[in-house]
């Protein structure tokens, strides 16, 4: 039997303290006894939270945004005297940023068919961080071809032509490694930048192939870096700096002095070299620095080059930039959390003026704008946002059966894939942009391909629909299909959902409330999967949100909440929790009348004292910037709403220490 839900806490201090003053019942073991209204002692956690209790909101805090399955930027393939064939991205994965592969790109001056993951292919156990999942071909370096082509390269000198042919013909890494070790010293002595650049390009191609013996990569890169480093001070164009930097980023090689030397050369003399770069050269610089594992000190070192690049980009016309560069740089700015409003406005305005933008470029841009809004506070101009939304909607409608292809339609091969649809929904949620026709079309398109949607995409899409309040009749069919797919996956492949997925799906279910048997079955399935894992891997916010959502839906199985409390105390699931996570946990326990052991009160008290002290210290360090942590901008101290909910929960449970 599920217990009836309590009404939400009122907003006045009087209503929060009222249970303390009017003799509410207090649990003593399994029996209830009257609480004496004149008892002076209160819960240990009251002191640290009451100092913040001023204006109290009406409802408990919602969970933070889901992690995106982040779209990767597309890379343009280019031809040169040092031509090399398509390559794949590197694999690997850390904290959800998992490795990637790439597919084939276009021809001379064309764009790759699909983007490359910043961190690679989407892993099912991708953690709380972002992951990509699209395939792409990285660019081939050399003299640019086509609109927005490569970086201003050198045509390969005659002395390097034979060795360049040998490099391009190398069938595997071992053969290439032998050539590099044999020829690199001579290239360095002769100043043969083109052959060295070709070697970097072929190394990316061969090293990214599935099954490649990547153990040879560090040795090959170290050899090439040692040969290239003495030539860096004399490099005369941005292309010769960006090409090896891209190779380092692509293969995750940041050791040694070469990356720093290349960035220093690009930033010298006010970034003079960047003024000669093409749009694709600028794009590849931004992508390289926003790629996985780029060390923070290198990003700081790149300030001069990036600032010069921004100035140049703002002066380029839409036809000079091209849609791919606009999209990739917007996405790189979002990843780097680099807010430069004039550049961001210019890139967005240029993108919507280009009729040949591909679906992936439109999707990446909409997602990037949402991420910039969330992480940096960037607000795109409404006319640009509406124009971008209109382009997306036009393309979605043109892809419906029986509809005519609209302007700029690229053919059946250019469609919004499930990841793009999920990311666009998440971008709209971050922007708070809820144009009904657009959101309904995206939800319907995603539901129509639900069997091909990854678990992270399902969780993100439903989270976004819930955050946008999409519970009306126009969304019923789409949300039902998506929730049905979630329930099927929980039955067939439950291990593919990570804790964040489960937590956000519960939150979305509580907000969307599809009702009927579907809601009851999905609620039971999600709760059972959390319990089956004993909440292993749950972070504080995920545990608190899961309990909060289930309690709000009337799920009152006491064994479930007992297991959640045990995870918080024994497994350390609430270690490092902020005030919101604690408030959500206690709010859930109060709704279902589950009295936890005293150890949870002690842990809550200690944690709130710690975060309150940290917030006070951070506020002093940041000159009163609202108690935000200097490094991440996260609010450390208890908010008024968290205080309100926590006090109401303690009063409801009658937890007053004697």
Short mmCIF file of N, CA and C in Angstrom, two decimals, residues 25-100:
data_model
loop_
_atom_site.label_atom_id
_atom_site.label_comp_id
_atom_site.label_asym_id
_atom_site.label_seq_id
_atom_site.Cartn_x
_atom_site.Cartn_y
_atom_site.Cartn_z
N UNK A 25 3.53 14.41 17.24
CA UNK A 25 3.97 13.12 17.74
C UNK A 25 5.39 12.84 17.30
N UNK A 26 6.15 12.18 18.17
CA UNK A 26 7.53 11.84 17.91
C UNK A 26 7.67 10.33 18.00
N UNK A 27 8.40 9.74 17.03
CA UNK A 27 8.61 8.29 17.07
C UNK A 27 9.62 7.93 18.17
N UNK A 28 9.31 6.91 18.89
CA UNK A 28 10.25 6.35 19.87
C UNK A 28 10.30 4.86 19.59
N UNK A 29 11.33 4.44 18.88
CA UNK A 29 11.36 3.08 18.39
C UNK A 29 10.26 2.92 17.35
N UNK A 30 9.32 1.99 17.58
CA UNK A 30 8.22 1.80 16.65
C UNK A 30 6.92 2.40 17.19
N UNK A 31 6.96 3.07 18.34
CA UNK A 31 5.77 3.66 18.92
C UNK A 31 5.87 5.17 18.83
N UNK A 32 4.72 5.82 18.89
CA UNK A 32 4.66 7.27 18.84
C UNK A 32 4.36 7.80 20.23
N UNK A 33 5.00 8.87 20.61
CA UNK A 33 4.70 9.51 21.88
C UNK A 33 4.54 11.00 21.62
N UNK A 34 3.77 11.70 22.45
CA UNK A 34 3.60 13.14 22.22
C UNK A 34 4.91 13.87 22.41
N UNK A 35 5.10 14.87 21.60
CA UNK A 35 6.28 15.71 21.75
C UNK A 35 5.93 16.88 22.65
N UNK A 36 6.77 17.16 23.66
CA UNK A 36 6.51 18.24 24.59
C UNK A 36 6.80 19.57 23.93
N UNK A 37 5.84 20.48 23.85
CA UNK A 37 6.04 21.72 23.10
C UNK A 37 7.06 22.65 23.71
N UNK A 38 7.44 22.42 24.97
CA UNK A 38 8.37 23.36 25.60
C UNK A 38 9.78 22.83 25.68
N UNK A 39 10.03 21.66 25.02
CA UNK A 39 11.39 21.13 25.03
C UNK A 39 12.29 22.07 24.23
N UNK A 40 13.42 22.43 24.78
CA UNK A 40 14.23 23.49 24.18
C UNK A 40 15.24 22.99 23.18
N UNK A 41 15.59 21.71 23.21
CA UNK A 41 16.63 21.25 22.29
C UNK A 41 16.03 20.90 20.95
N UNK A 42 16.77 21.16 19.89
CA UNK A 42 16.31 20.83 18.54
C UNK A 42 17.33 19.97 17.85
N UNK A 43 17.08 19.65 16.61
CA UNK A 43 18.04 18.83 15.86
C UNK A 43 19.37 19.54 15.70
N UNK A 44 20.43 18.78 15.73
CA UNK A 44 21.76 19.38 15.66
C UNK A 44 21.95 20.19 14.39
N UNK A 45 21.24 19.81 13.32
CA UNK A 45 21.47 20.50 12.05
C UNK A 45 20.73 21.81 11.95
N UNK A 46 19.90 22.16 12.98
CA UNK A 46 19.14 23.40 12.86
C UNK A 46 20.04 24.62 12.83
N UNK A 47 21.08 24.63 13.66
CA UNK A 47 21.93 25.82 13.73
C UNK A 47 22.56 26.19 12.41
N UNK A 48 23.21 25.25 11.73
CA UNK A 48 23.84 25.65 10.48
C UNK A 48 22.87 26.04 9.38
N UNK A 49 21.62 25.55 9.44
CA UNK A 49 20.72 25.91 8.35
C UNK A 49 19.89 27.14 8.66
N UNK A 50 19.56 27.38 9.91
CA UNK A 50 18.70 28.51 10.23
C UNK A 50 19.33 29.84 9.90
N UNK A 51 20.65 29.93 9.91
CA UNK A 51 21.28 31.20 9.62
C UNK A 51 21.04 31.63 8.18
N UNK A 52 20.61 30.68 7.33
CA UNK A 52 20.33 31.01 5.94
C UNK A 52 18.84 31.17 5.67
N UNK A 53 17.99 30.97 6.66
CA UNK A 53 16.56 30.87 6.45
C UNK A 53 15.94 32.26 6.39
N UNK A 54 15.74 32.78 5.18
CA UNK A 54 15.16 34.11 5.01
C UNK A 54 13.92 34.03 4.13
N UNK A 55 14.11 33.78 2.83
CA UNK A 55 12.99 33.66 1.91
C UNK A 55 12.88 32.21 1.48
N UNK A 56 11.74 31.62 1.68
CA UNK A 56 11.60 30.19 1.48
C UNK A 56 10.74 29.91 0.26
N UNK A 57 11.25 29.21 -0.74
CA UNK A 57 10.45 28.85 -1.90
C UNK A 57 9.41 27.79 -1.55
N UNK A 58 8.60 27.43 -2.55
CA UNK A 58 7.46 26.57 -2.27
C UNK A 58 7.71 25.09 -2.46
N UNK A 59 8.69 24.71 -3.25
CA UNK A 59 8.83 23.30 -3.59
C UNK A 59 10.27 22.87 -3.47
N UNK A 60 10.51 21.58 -3.34
CA UNK A 60 11.90 21.12 -3.25
C UNK A 60 12.66 21.35 -4.53
N UNK A 61 13.96 21.46 -4.39
CA UNK A 61 14.80 21.71 -5.55
C UNK A 61 14.77 20.53 -6.50
N UNK A 62 14.80 20.84 -7.78
CA UNK A 62 14.86 19.79 -8.80
C UNK A 62 16.30 19.38 -9.01
N UNK A 63 16.51 18.21 -9.57
CA UNK A 63 17.89 17.78 -9.85
C UNK A 63 18.54 18.64 -10.90
N UNK A 64 19.85 18.62 -10.91
CA UNK A 64 20.59 19.36 -11.93
C UNK A 64 20.42 18.68 -13.27
N UNK A 65 20.81 19.41 -14.31
CA UNK A 65 20.64 18.90 -15.66
C UNK A 65 21.42 17.62 -15.87
N UNK A 66 20.87 16.79 -16.72
CA UNK A 66 21.55 15.55 -17.05
C UNK A 66 22.81 15.84 -17.84
N UNK A 67 23.75 14.94 -17.75
CA UNK A 67 24.94 15.07 -18.57
C UNK A 67 24.59 14.77 -20.01
N UNK A 68 25.15 15.54 -20.91
CA UNK A 68 24.82 15.36 -22.31
C UNK A 68 25.62 14.24 -22.93
N UNK A 69 25.00 13.57 -23.85
CA UNK A 69 25.79 12.70 -24.72
C UNK A 69 26.28 13.64 -25.81
N UNK A 70 27.40 14.24 -25.54
CA UNK A 70 27.80 15.43 -26.28
C UNK A 70 28.10 15.16 -27.74
N UNK A 71 27.56 16.02 -28.62
CA UNK A 71 27.86 15.83 -30.04
C UNK A 71 29.28 16.20 -30.34
N UNK A 72 29.96 15.42 -31.16
CA UNK A 72 31.31 15.77 -31.53
C UNK A 72 31.33 16.71 -32.72
N UNK A 73 32.35 17.54 -32.85
CA UNK A 73 32.43 18.44 -33.99
C UNK A 73 32.79 17.68 -35.25
N UNK A 74 32.32 18.17 -36.36
CA UNK A 74 32.71 17.57 -37.62
C UNK A 74 34.07 18.10 -38.03
N UNK A 75 34.79 17.29 -38.78
CA UNK A 75 36.08 17.70 -39.28
C UNK A 75 36.09 17.61 -40.79
N UNK A 76 36.64 18.61 -41.43
CA UNK A 76 36.66 18.67 -42.88
C UNK A 76 37.85 17.91 -43.43
N UNK A 77 37.59 17.09 -44.41
CA UNK A 77 38.69 16.41 -45.08
C UNK A 77 39.28 17.35 -46.11
N UNK A 78 40.59 17.37 -46.21
CA UNK A 78 41.26 18.22 -47.18
C UNK A 78 42.26 17.42 -47.97
N UNK A 79 42.56 17.89 -49.17
CA UNK A 79 43.56 17.23 -50.00
C UNK A 79 44.81 18.08 -50.03
N UNK A 80 45.92 17.43 -50.28
CA UNK A 80 47.18 18.15 -50.31
C UNK A 80 48.19 17.32 -51.08
N UNK A 81 49.37 17.88 -51.21
CA UNK A 81 50.45 17.12 -51.82
C UNK A 81 50.79 15.92 -50.97
N UNK A 82 50.45 15.99 -49.70
CA UNK A 82 50.70 14.86 -48.79
C UNK A 82 49.39 14.18 -48.48
N UNK A 83 48.68 13.72 -49.49
CA UNK A 83 47.37 13.10 -49.30
C UNK A 83 47.47 11.84 -48.47
N UNK A 84 46.45 11.65 -47.65
CA UNK A 84 46.34 10.39 -46.92
C UNK A 84 44.88 10.06 -46.78
N UNK A 85 44.58 8.80 -46.62
CA UNK A 85 43.20 8.37 -46.63
C UNK A 85 42.55 8.59 -45.29
N UNK A 86 41.27 8.21 -45.21
CA UNK A 86 40.49 8.50 -44.02
C UNK A 86 41.02 7.76 -42.82
N UNK A 87 40.68 8.31 -41.64
CA UNK A 87 41.19 7.73 -40.41
C UNK A 87 40.10 7.67 -39.38
N UNK A 88 40.41 6.97 -38.32
CA UNK A 88 39.44 6.81 -37.26
C UNK A 88 39.97 7.43 -35.99
N UNK A 89 39.02 7.78 -35.11
CA UNK A 89 39.41 8.40 -33.86
C UNK A 89 39.93 7.41 -32.87
N UNK A 90 40.58 7.93 -31.86
CA UNK A 90 41.18 7.05 -30.88
C UNK A 90 40.12 6.58 -29.90
N UNK A 91 40.42 5.44 -29.30
CA UNK A 91 39.50 4.89 -28.32
C UNK A 91 39.94 5.24 -26.93
N UNK A 92 39.23 4.70 -25.99
CA UNK A 92 39.56 4.94 -24.60
C UNK A 92 38.40 5.58 -23.93
N UNK A 93 38.48 5.81 -22.65
CA UNK A 93 37.38 6.46 -21.98
C UNK A 93 37.69 6.72 -20.53
N UNK A 94 37.32 7.90 -20.03
CA UNK A 94 37.47 8.19 -18.62
C UNK A 94 36.31 9.04 -18.20
N UNK A 95 35.72 8.73 -17.02
CA UNK A 95 34.60 9.44 -16.44
C UNK A 95 33.56 9.79 -17.47
N UNK A 96 33.20 8.85 -18.27
CA UNK A 96 32.15 9.05 -19.24
C UNK A 96 32.61 9.66 -20.52
N UNK A 97 33.82 10.19 -20.55
CA UNK A 97 34.34 10.72 -21.80
C UNK A 97 35.08 9.58 -22.48
N UNK A 98 34.38 8.81 -23.22
CA UNK A 98 34.98 7.61 -23.74
C UNK A 98 35.44 7.80 -25.15
N UNK A 99 36.35 6.91 -25.55
CA UNK A 99 37.06 7.08 -26.79
C UNK A 99 36.19 7.11 -28.00
N UNK A 100 36.72 7.18 -29.18
CA UNK A 100 35.90 7.33 -30.34
C UNK A 100 36.49 6.76 -31.57
#
